């Protein structure tokens, strides 16, 4: 088995994830562990609006819908851009902007 890719938490993404409900945190950890080992998360979709290669892990529990945005295409790291609870069907523009800003920062860092 290959070495696990390390996770790099961008901005407040770790703090944001830790503020989510316990079951959501456990599921997010499991899904990110899959990504670290070269597997896809069980429920995800591409989120090109943020940037090339950005994916969104979709997690549901009785508290609602939750998302973890990450990008794994750069070097040897997985960058977690943002973690949040979705309040509506459409992703809030503020959440998209946070992820976009963080994506641009890591893109310039990896050049």
CSV table of N, CA and C in Angstrom, one decimal:
chain,number,residue,atom,x,y,z
A,1,UNK,N,0.8,-1.2,0.0
A,1,UNK,CA,0.0,0.0,0.0
A,1,UNK,C,0.9,1.2,0.0
A,2,UNK,N,0.5,2.2,-0.8
A,2,UNK,CA,1.2,3.5,-0.9
A,2,UNK,C,1.1,4.3,0.4
A,3,UNK,N,2.0,5.2,0.6
A,3,UNK,CA,2.0,6.0,1.8
A,3,UNK,C,0.7,7.0,1.7
A,4,UNK,N,0.1,7.2,2.8
A,4,UNK,CA,-1.1,8.1,2.8
A,4,UNK,C,-0.6,9.5,2.5
A,5,UNK,N,-1.5,10.2,1.7
A,5,UNK,CA,-1.2,11.6,1.5
A,5,UNK,C,-1.6,12.4,2.7
A,6,UNK,N,-0.7,13.3,3.1
A,6,UNK,CA,-1.1,14.1,4.3
A,6,UNK,C,-2.2,15.1,4.0
A,7,UNK,N,-2.9,15.5,5.0
A,7,UNK,CA,-4.0,16.5,4.8
A,7,UNK,C,-3.5,17.9,5.3
A,8,UNK,N,-3.7,18.9,4.5
A,8,UNK,CA,-3.3,20.3,4.9
A,8,UNK,C,-4.6,21.0,5.0
A,9,UNK,N,-4.9,21.6,6.2
A,9,UNK,CA,-6.1,22.3,6.5
A,9,UNK,C,-5.9,23.8,6.1
A,10,UNK,N,-6.7,24.3,5.2
A,10,UNK,CA,-6.5,25.7,4.7
A,10,UNK,C,-7.4,26.6,5.6
A,11,UNK,N,-6.8,27.7,6.0
A,11,UNK,CA,-7.6,28.7,6.8
A,11,UNK,C,-8.2,28.0,8.0
A,12,UNK,N,-9.5,28.3,8.2
A,12,UNK,CA,-10.2,27.7,9.4
A,12,UNK,C,-10.9,26.4,9.1
A,13,UNK,N,-10.5,25.7,8.1
A,13,UNK,CA,-11.3,24.5,7.7
A,13,UNK,C,-11.3,23.4,8.8
A,14,UNK,N,-10.2,23.3,9.5
A,14,UNK,CA,-10.2,22.3,10.6
A,14,UNK,C,-11.1,22.7,11.7
A,15,UNK,N,-11.0,23.9,12.1
A,15,UNK,CA,-11.9,24.5,13.2
A,15,UNK,C,-13.3,24.4,12.8
A,16,UNK,N,-13.6,24.7,11.5
A,16,UNK,CA,-15.0,24.6,11.0
A,16,UNK,C,-15.5,23.1,11.0
A,17,UNK,N,-14.7,22.2,10.6
A,17,UNK,CA,-15.0,20.8,10.7
A,17,UNK,C,-15.3,20.3,12.1
A,18,UNK,N,-14.4,20.7,13.0
A,18,UNK,CA,-14.6,20.3,14.4
A,18,UNK,C,-15.8,20.9,15.1
A,19,UNK,N,-16.4,21.9,14.5
A,19,UNK,CA,-17.6,22.5,15.0
A,19,UNK,C,-18.9,21.8,14.6
A,20,UNK,N,-18.7,20.8,13.7
A,20,UNK,CA,-19.9,20.1,13.1
A,20,UNK,C,-20.3,19.0,14.1
A,21,UNK,N,-21.5,18.4,14.0
A,21,UNK,CA,-21.9,17.3,14.9
A,21,UNK,C,-21.0,16.1,14.8
A,22,UNK,N,-20.9,15.4,15.9
A,22,UNK,CA,-20.0,14.3,16.1
A,22,UNK,C,-20.1,13.3,15.0
A,23,UNK,N,-21.3,12.8,14.6
A,23,UNK,CA,-21.4,11.8,13.5
A,23,UNK,C,-20.9,12.3,12.2
A,24,UNK,N,-21.1,13.6,12.0
A,24,UNK,CA,-20.6,14.2,10.7
A,24,UNK,C,-19.1,14.3,10.7
A,25,UNK,N,-18.5,14.6,11.8
A,25,UNK,CA,-17.0,14.7,11.9
A,25,UNK,C,-16.5,13.3,11.7
A,26,UNK,N,-17.1,12.2,12.3
A,26,UNK,CA,-16.6,10.9,12.1
A,26,UNK,C,-16.7,10.5,10.6
A,27,UNK,N,-17.8,10.8,10.0
A,27,UNK,CA,-18.0,10.4,8.6
A,27,UNK,C,-17.0,11.2,7.7
A,28,UNK,N,-16.8,12.5,8.0
A,28,UNK,CA,-15.9,13.3,7.2
A,28,UNK,C,-14.5,12.7,7.3
A,29,UNK,N,-14.1,12.3,8.6
A,29,UNK,CA,-12.8,11.8,8.8
A,29,UNK,C,-12.6,10.5,8.0
A,30,UNK,N,-13.6,9.6,8.0
A,30,UNK,CA,-13.6,8.4,7.2
A,30,UNK,C,-13.4,8.7,5.7
A,31,UNK,N,-14.2,9.6,5.2
A,31,UNK,CA,-14.2,10.0,3.8
A,31,UNK,C,-12.8,10.6,3.4
A,32,UNK,N,-12.3,11.4,4.2
A,32,UNK,CA,-10.9,12.0,3.9
A,32,UNK,C,-9.8,10.9,4.0
A,33,UNK,N,-10.0,10.0,4.9
A,33,UNK,CA,-9.1,8.8,5.0
A,33,UNK,C,-9.1,8.0,3.7
A,34,UNK,N,-10.2,7.9,3.1
A,34,UNK,CA,-10.3,7.2,1.8
A,34,UNK,C,-9.5,7.9,0.8
A,35,UNK,N,-9.7,9.3,0.7
A,35,UNK,CA,-9.0,10.1,-0.2
A,35,UNK,C,-7.5,10.0,0.0
A,36,UNK,N,-7.0,10.0,1.3
A,36,UNK,CA,-5.6,9.8,1.6
A,36,UNK,C,-5.0,8.6,1.0
A,37,UNK,N,-5.9,7.6,0.9
A,37,UNK,CA,-5.4,6.3,0.4
A,37,UNK,C,-5.7,6.0,-1.1
A,38,UNK,N,-6.0,7.1,-1.8
A,38,UNK,CA,-6.2,7.0,-3.3
A,38,UNK,C,-7.6,6.6,-3.7
A,39,UNK,N,-8.5,6.5,-2.8
A,39,UNK,CA,-9.9,6.1,-3.1
A,39,UNK,C,-10.8,7.4,-3.2
A,40,UNK,N,-11.9,7.2,-3.9
A,40,UNK,CA,-12.9,8.3,-3.9
A,40,UNK,C,-13.8,8.3,-2.6
A,41,UNK,N,-14.3,9.4,-2.2
A,41,UNK,CA,-15.2,9.4,-1.1
A,41,UNK,C,-16.5,8.7,-1.6
A,42,UNK,N,-17.3,8.2,-0.6
A,42,UNK,CA,-18.5,7.4,-1.0
A,42,UNK,C,-19.6,8.3,-1.7
A,43,UNK,N,-19.7,9.6,-1.3
A,43,UNK,CA,-20.7,10.4,-1.8
A,43,UNK,C,-20.0,11.8,-2.1
A,44,UNK,N,-19.8,12.1,-3.4
A,44,UNK,CA,-19.1,13.4,-3.7
A,44,UNK,C,-19.5,13.8,-5.1
A,45,UNK,N,-19.2,15.1,-5.3
A,45,UNK,CA,-19.4,15.6,-6.7
A,45,UNK,C,-18.3,16.6,-7.0
A,46,UNK,N,-17.9,16.8,-8.2
A,46,UNK,CA,-16.9,17.8,-8.6
A,46,UNK,C,-17.5,19.2,-8.3
A,47,UNK,N,-16.7,20.2,-7.9
A,47,UNK,CA,-17.2,21.5,-7.7
A,47,UNK,C,-16.3,22.5,-8.4
A,48,UNK,N,-16.4,22.4,-9.8
A,48,UNK,CA,-15.5,23.2,-10.7
A,48,UNK,C,-15.7,24.7,-10.5
A,49,UNK,N,-16.8,25.2,-9.9
A,49,UNK,CA,-17.0,26.6,-9.7
A,49,UNK,C,-15.9,27.2,-8.8
A,50,UNK,N,-15.4,26.4,-7.9
A,50,UNK,CA,-14.3,26.8,-7.0
A,50,UNK,C,-13.0,26.8,-7.7
A,51,UNK,N,-12.7,25.7,-8.4
A,51,UNK,CA,-11.5,25.5,-9.1
A,51,UNK,C,-11.3,24.1,-9.7
A,52,UNK,N,-10.4,24.0,-10.6
A,52,UNK,CA,-10.1,22.7,-11.2
A,52,UNK,C,-9.7,21.7,-10.2
A,53,UNK,N,-10.3,20.5,-10.2
A,53,UNK,CA,-10.0,19.4,-9.3
A,53,UNK,C,-10.6,19.5,-7.9
A,54,UNK,N,-11.4,20.5,-7.7
A,54,UNK,CA,-12.1,20.6,-6.4
A,54,UNK,C,-13.3,19.7,-6.3
A,55,UNK,N,-13.3,18.9,-5.2
A,55,UNK,CA,-14.4,18.0,-5.0
A,55,UNK,C,-15.1,18.3,-3.7
A,56,UNK,N,-16.4,18.0,-3.6
A,56,UNK,CA,-17.2,18.2,-2.4
A,56,UNK,C,-17.7,16.9,-1.9
A,57,UNK,N,-17.3,16.6,-0.7
A,57,UNK,CA,-17.8,15.4,0.0
A,57,UNK,C,-19.2,15.8,0.6
A,58,UNK,N,-20.2,14.9,0.3
A,58,UNK,CA,-21.6,15.2,0.8
A,58,UNK,C,-21.9,14.3,1.9
A,59,UNK,N,-22.3,14.9,3.0
A,59,UNK,CA,-22.6,14.1,4.2
A,59,UNK,C,-24.0,14.5,4.7
A,60,UNK,N,-24.8,13.5,5.0
A,60,UNK,CA,-26.1,13.8,5.5
A,60,UNK,C,-26.3,13.1,6.9
A,61,UNK,N,-27.0,13.8,7.8
A,61,UNK,CA,-27.5,13.2,9.0
A,61,UNK,C,-28.7,13.9,9.5
A,62,UNK,N,-29.3,13.5,10.6
A,62,UNK,CA,-30.6,14.1,11.0
A,62,UNK,C,-30.5,15.6,11.2
A,63,UNK,N,-29.3,16.1,11.4
A,63,UNK,CA,-29.1,17.6,11.5
A,63,UNK,C,-29.1,18.3,10.2
A,64,UNK,N,-29.1,17.6,9.1
A,64,UNK,CA,-29.1,18.3,7.8
A,64,UNK,C,-28.0,17.8,6.8
A,65,UNK,N,-27.6,18.7,6.0
A,65,UNK,CA,-26.6,18.4,4.9
A,65,UNK,C,-25.4,19.1,5.2
A,66,UNK,N,-24.2,18.4,5.1
A,66,UNK,CA,-22.9,19.0,5.4
A,66,UNK,C,-22.0,18.8,4.2
A,67,UNK,N,-21.0,19.6,4.1
A,67,UNK,CA,-20.1,19.5,3.0
A,67,UNK,C,-18.6,19.7,3.4
A,68,UNK,N,-17.7,19.0,2.8
A,68,UNK,CA,-16.3,19.2,3.0
A,68,UNK,C,-15.7,19.4,1.6
A,69,UNK,N,-15.2,20.5,1.3
A,69,UNK,CA,-14.5,20.8,0.0
A,69,UNK,C,-13.0,20.6,0.1
A,70,UNK,N,-12.5,19.9,-0.9
A,70,UNK,CA,-11.1,19.6,-0.9
A,70,UNK,C,-10.5,19.5,-2.3
A,71,UNK,N,-9.2,19.6,-2.4
A,71,UNK,CA,-8.6,19.3,-3.7
A,71,UNK,C,-7.4,18.4,-3.4
A,72,UNK,N,-7.2,17.4,-4.2
A,72,UNK,CA,-6.1,16.4,-4.0
A,72,UNK,C,-5.2,16.4,-5.2
A,73,UNK,N,-5.3,17.3,-6.2
A,73,UNK,CA,-4.5,17.2,-7.4
A,73,UNK,C,-3.1,17.8,-7.3
A,74,UNK,N,-2.9,18.6,-6.2
A,74,UNK,CA,-1.6,19.2,-6.1
A,74,UNK,C,-0.6,18.3,-5.3
A,75,UNK,N,0.6,18.3,-5.8
A,75,UNK,CA,1.8,17.6,-5.2
A,75,UNK,C,1.4,16.4,-4.4
A,76,UNK,N,1.8,16.3,-3.2
A,76,UNK,CA,1.6,15.2,-2.3
A,76,UNK,C,0.7,15.4,-1.2
A,77,UNK,N,-0.2,16.5,-1.3
A,77,UNK,CA,-1.0,16.8,-0.2
A,77,UNK,C,-2.5,16.9,-0.6
A,78,UNK,N,-3.4,16.7,0.4
A,78,UNK,CA,-4.8,16.9,0.2
A,78,UNK,C,-5.1,18.2,0.9
A,79,UNK,N,-5.6,19.2,0.2
A,79,UNK,CA,-6.0,20.5,0.8
A,79,UNK,C,-7.4,20.5,1.1
A,80,UNK,N,-7.8,20.6,2.4
A,80,UNK,CA,-9.2,20.8,2.7
A,80,UNK,C,-9.5,22.3,2.7
A,81,UNK,N,-10.4,22.7,1.8
A,81,UNK,CA,-10.6,24.1,1.7
A,81,UNK,C,-11.7,24.7,2.6
A,82,UNK,N,-12.7,23.9,2.9
A,82,UNK,CA,-13.8,24.4,3.7
A,82,UNK,C,-14.7,23.3,4.1
A,83,UNK,N,-15.3,23.4,5.3
A,83,UNK,CA,-16.3,22.5,5.9
A,83,UNK,C,-17.4,23.3,6.4
A,84,UNK,N,-18.7,22.9,6.1
A,84,UNK,CA,-19.8,23.7,6.5
A,84,UNK,C,-21.1,22.9,6.4
A,85,UNK,N,-22.2,23.5,7.0
A,85,UNK,CA,-23.5,22.9,6.9
A,85,UNK,C,-24.2,23.7,5.8
A,86,UNK,N,-24.9,22.9,5.0
A,86,UNK,CA,-25.8,23.5,3.9
A,86,UNK,C,-27.1,23.8,4.5
A,87,UNK,N,-27.6,25.0,4.3
A,87,UNK,CA,-28.9,25.5,4.8
A,87,UNK,C,-30.0,25.4,3.7
A,88,UNK,N,-29.6,25.5,2.5
A,88,UNK,CA,-30.5,25.5,1.4
A,88,UNK,C,-30.0,24.5,0.3
A,89,UNK,N,-30.9,24.3,-0.7
A,89,UNK,CA,-30.5,23.4,-1.8
A,89,UNK,C,-29.3,23.9,-2.5
A,90,UNK,N,-29.2,25.2,-2.8
A,90,UNK,CA,-28.0,25.7,-3.5
A,90,UNK,C,-27.0,26.1,-2.5
A,91,UNK,N,-25.7,25.8,-2.8
A,91,UNK,CA,-24.6,26.2,-1.9
A,91,UNK,C,-24.5,27.7,-1.8
A,92,UNK,N,-24.4,28.2,-0.6
A,92,UNK,CA,-24.4,29.6,-0.2
A,92,UNK,C,-23.2,30.2,-0.9
A,93,UNK,N,-23.4,31.4,-1.5
A,93,UNK,CA,-22.3,32.1,-2.2
A,93,UNK,C,-21.1,32.4,-1.3
A,94,UNK,N,-21.4,32.7,-0.1
A,94,UNK,CA,-20.3,33.0,0.9
A,94,UNK,C,-19.4,31.8,1.1
A,95,UNK,N,-20.0,30.6,1.2
A,95,UNK,CA,-19.2,29.3,1.3
A,95,UNK,C,-18.4,29.1,0.0
A,96,UNK,N,-18.9,29.4,-1.1
A,96,UNK,CA,-18.2,29.2,-2.4
A,96,UNK,C,-17.0,30.2,-2.4
A,97,UNK,N,-17.3,31.4,-2.0
A,97,UNK,CA,-16.2,32.5,-2.0
A,97,UNK,C,-15.1,32.1,-1.1
A,98,UNK,N,-15.4,31.6,0.1
A,98,UNK,CA,-14.4,31.1,1.0
A,98,UNK,C,-13.5,30.1,0.4
A,99,UNK,N,-14.1,29.1,-0.2
A,99,UNK,CA,-13.4,28.0,-0.9
A,99,UNK,C,-12.5,28.5,-2.0
A,100,UNK,N,-13.1,29.4,-2.8
A,100,UNK,CA,-12.4,30.0,-4.0
A,100,UNK,C,-11.1,30.8,-3.5
A,101,UNK,N,-11.3,31.6,-2.5
A,101,UNK,CA,-10.1,32.3,-1.9
A,101,UNK,C,-9.0,31.4,-1.5
A,102,UNK,N,-9.4,30.4,-0.8
A,102,UNK,CA,-8.4,29.4,-0.3
A,102,UNK,C,-7.8,28.6,-1.4
A,103,UNK,N,-8.6,28.3,-2.4
A,103,UNK,CA,-8.1,27.6,-3.6
A,103,UNK,C,-7.0,28.4,-4.3
A,104,UNK,N,-7.3,29.7,-4.5
A,104,UNK,CA,-6.4,30.6,-5.1
A,104,UNK,C,-5.1,30.7,-4.3
A,105,UNK,N,-5.2,30.7,-3.0
A,105,UNK,CA,-4.0,30.8,-2.2
A,105,UNK,C,-3.1,29.6,-2.3
A,106,UNK,N,-3.7,28.4,-2.3
A,106,UNK,CA,-2.8,27.2,-2.5
A,106,UNK,C,-2.3,27.1,-3.9
A,107,UNK,N,-3.1,27.5,-4.9
A,107,UNK,CA,-2.6,27.5,-6.2
A,107,UNK,C,-1.4,28.3,-6.4
A,108,UNK,N,-1.4,29.5,-5.8
A,108,UNK,CA,-0.2,30.3,-6.0
A,108,UNK,C,1.0,29.8,-5.1
A,109,UNK,N,0.7,29.1,-4.0
A,109,UNK,CA,1.7,28.5,-3.2
A,109,UNK,C,2.4,27.3,-3.8
A,110,UNK,N,1.6,26.6,-4.7
A,110,UNK,CA,2.2,25.4,-5.3
A,110,UNK,C,2.9,25.6,-6.6
A,111,UNK,N,2.9,26.8,-7.0
A,111,UNK,CA,3.6,27.1,-8.3
A,111,UNK,C,5.1,27.0,-8.2
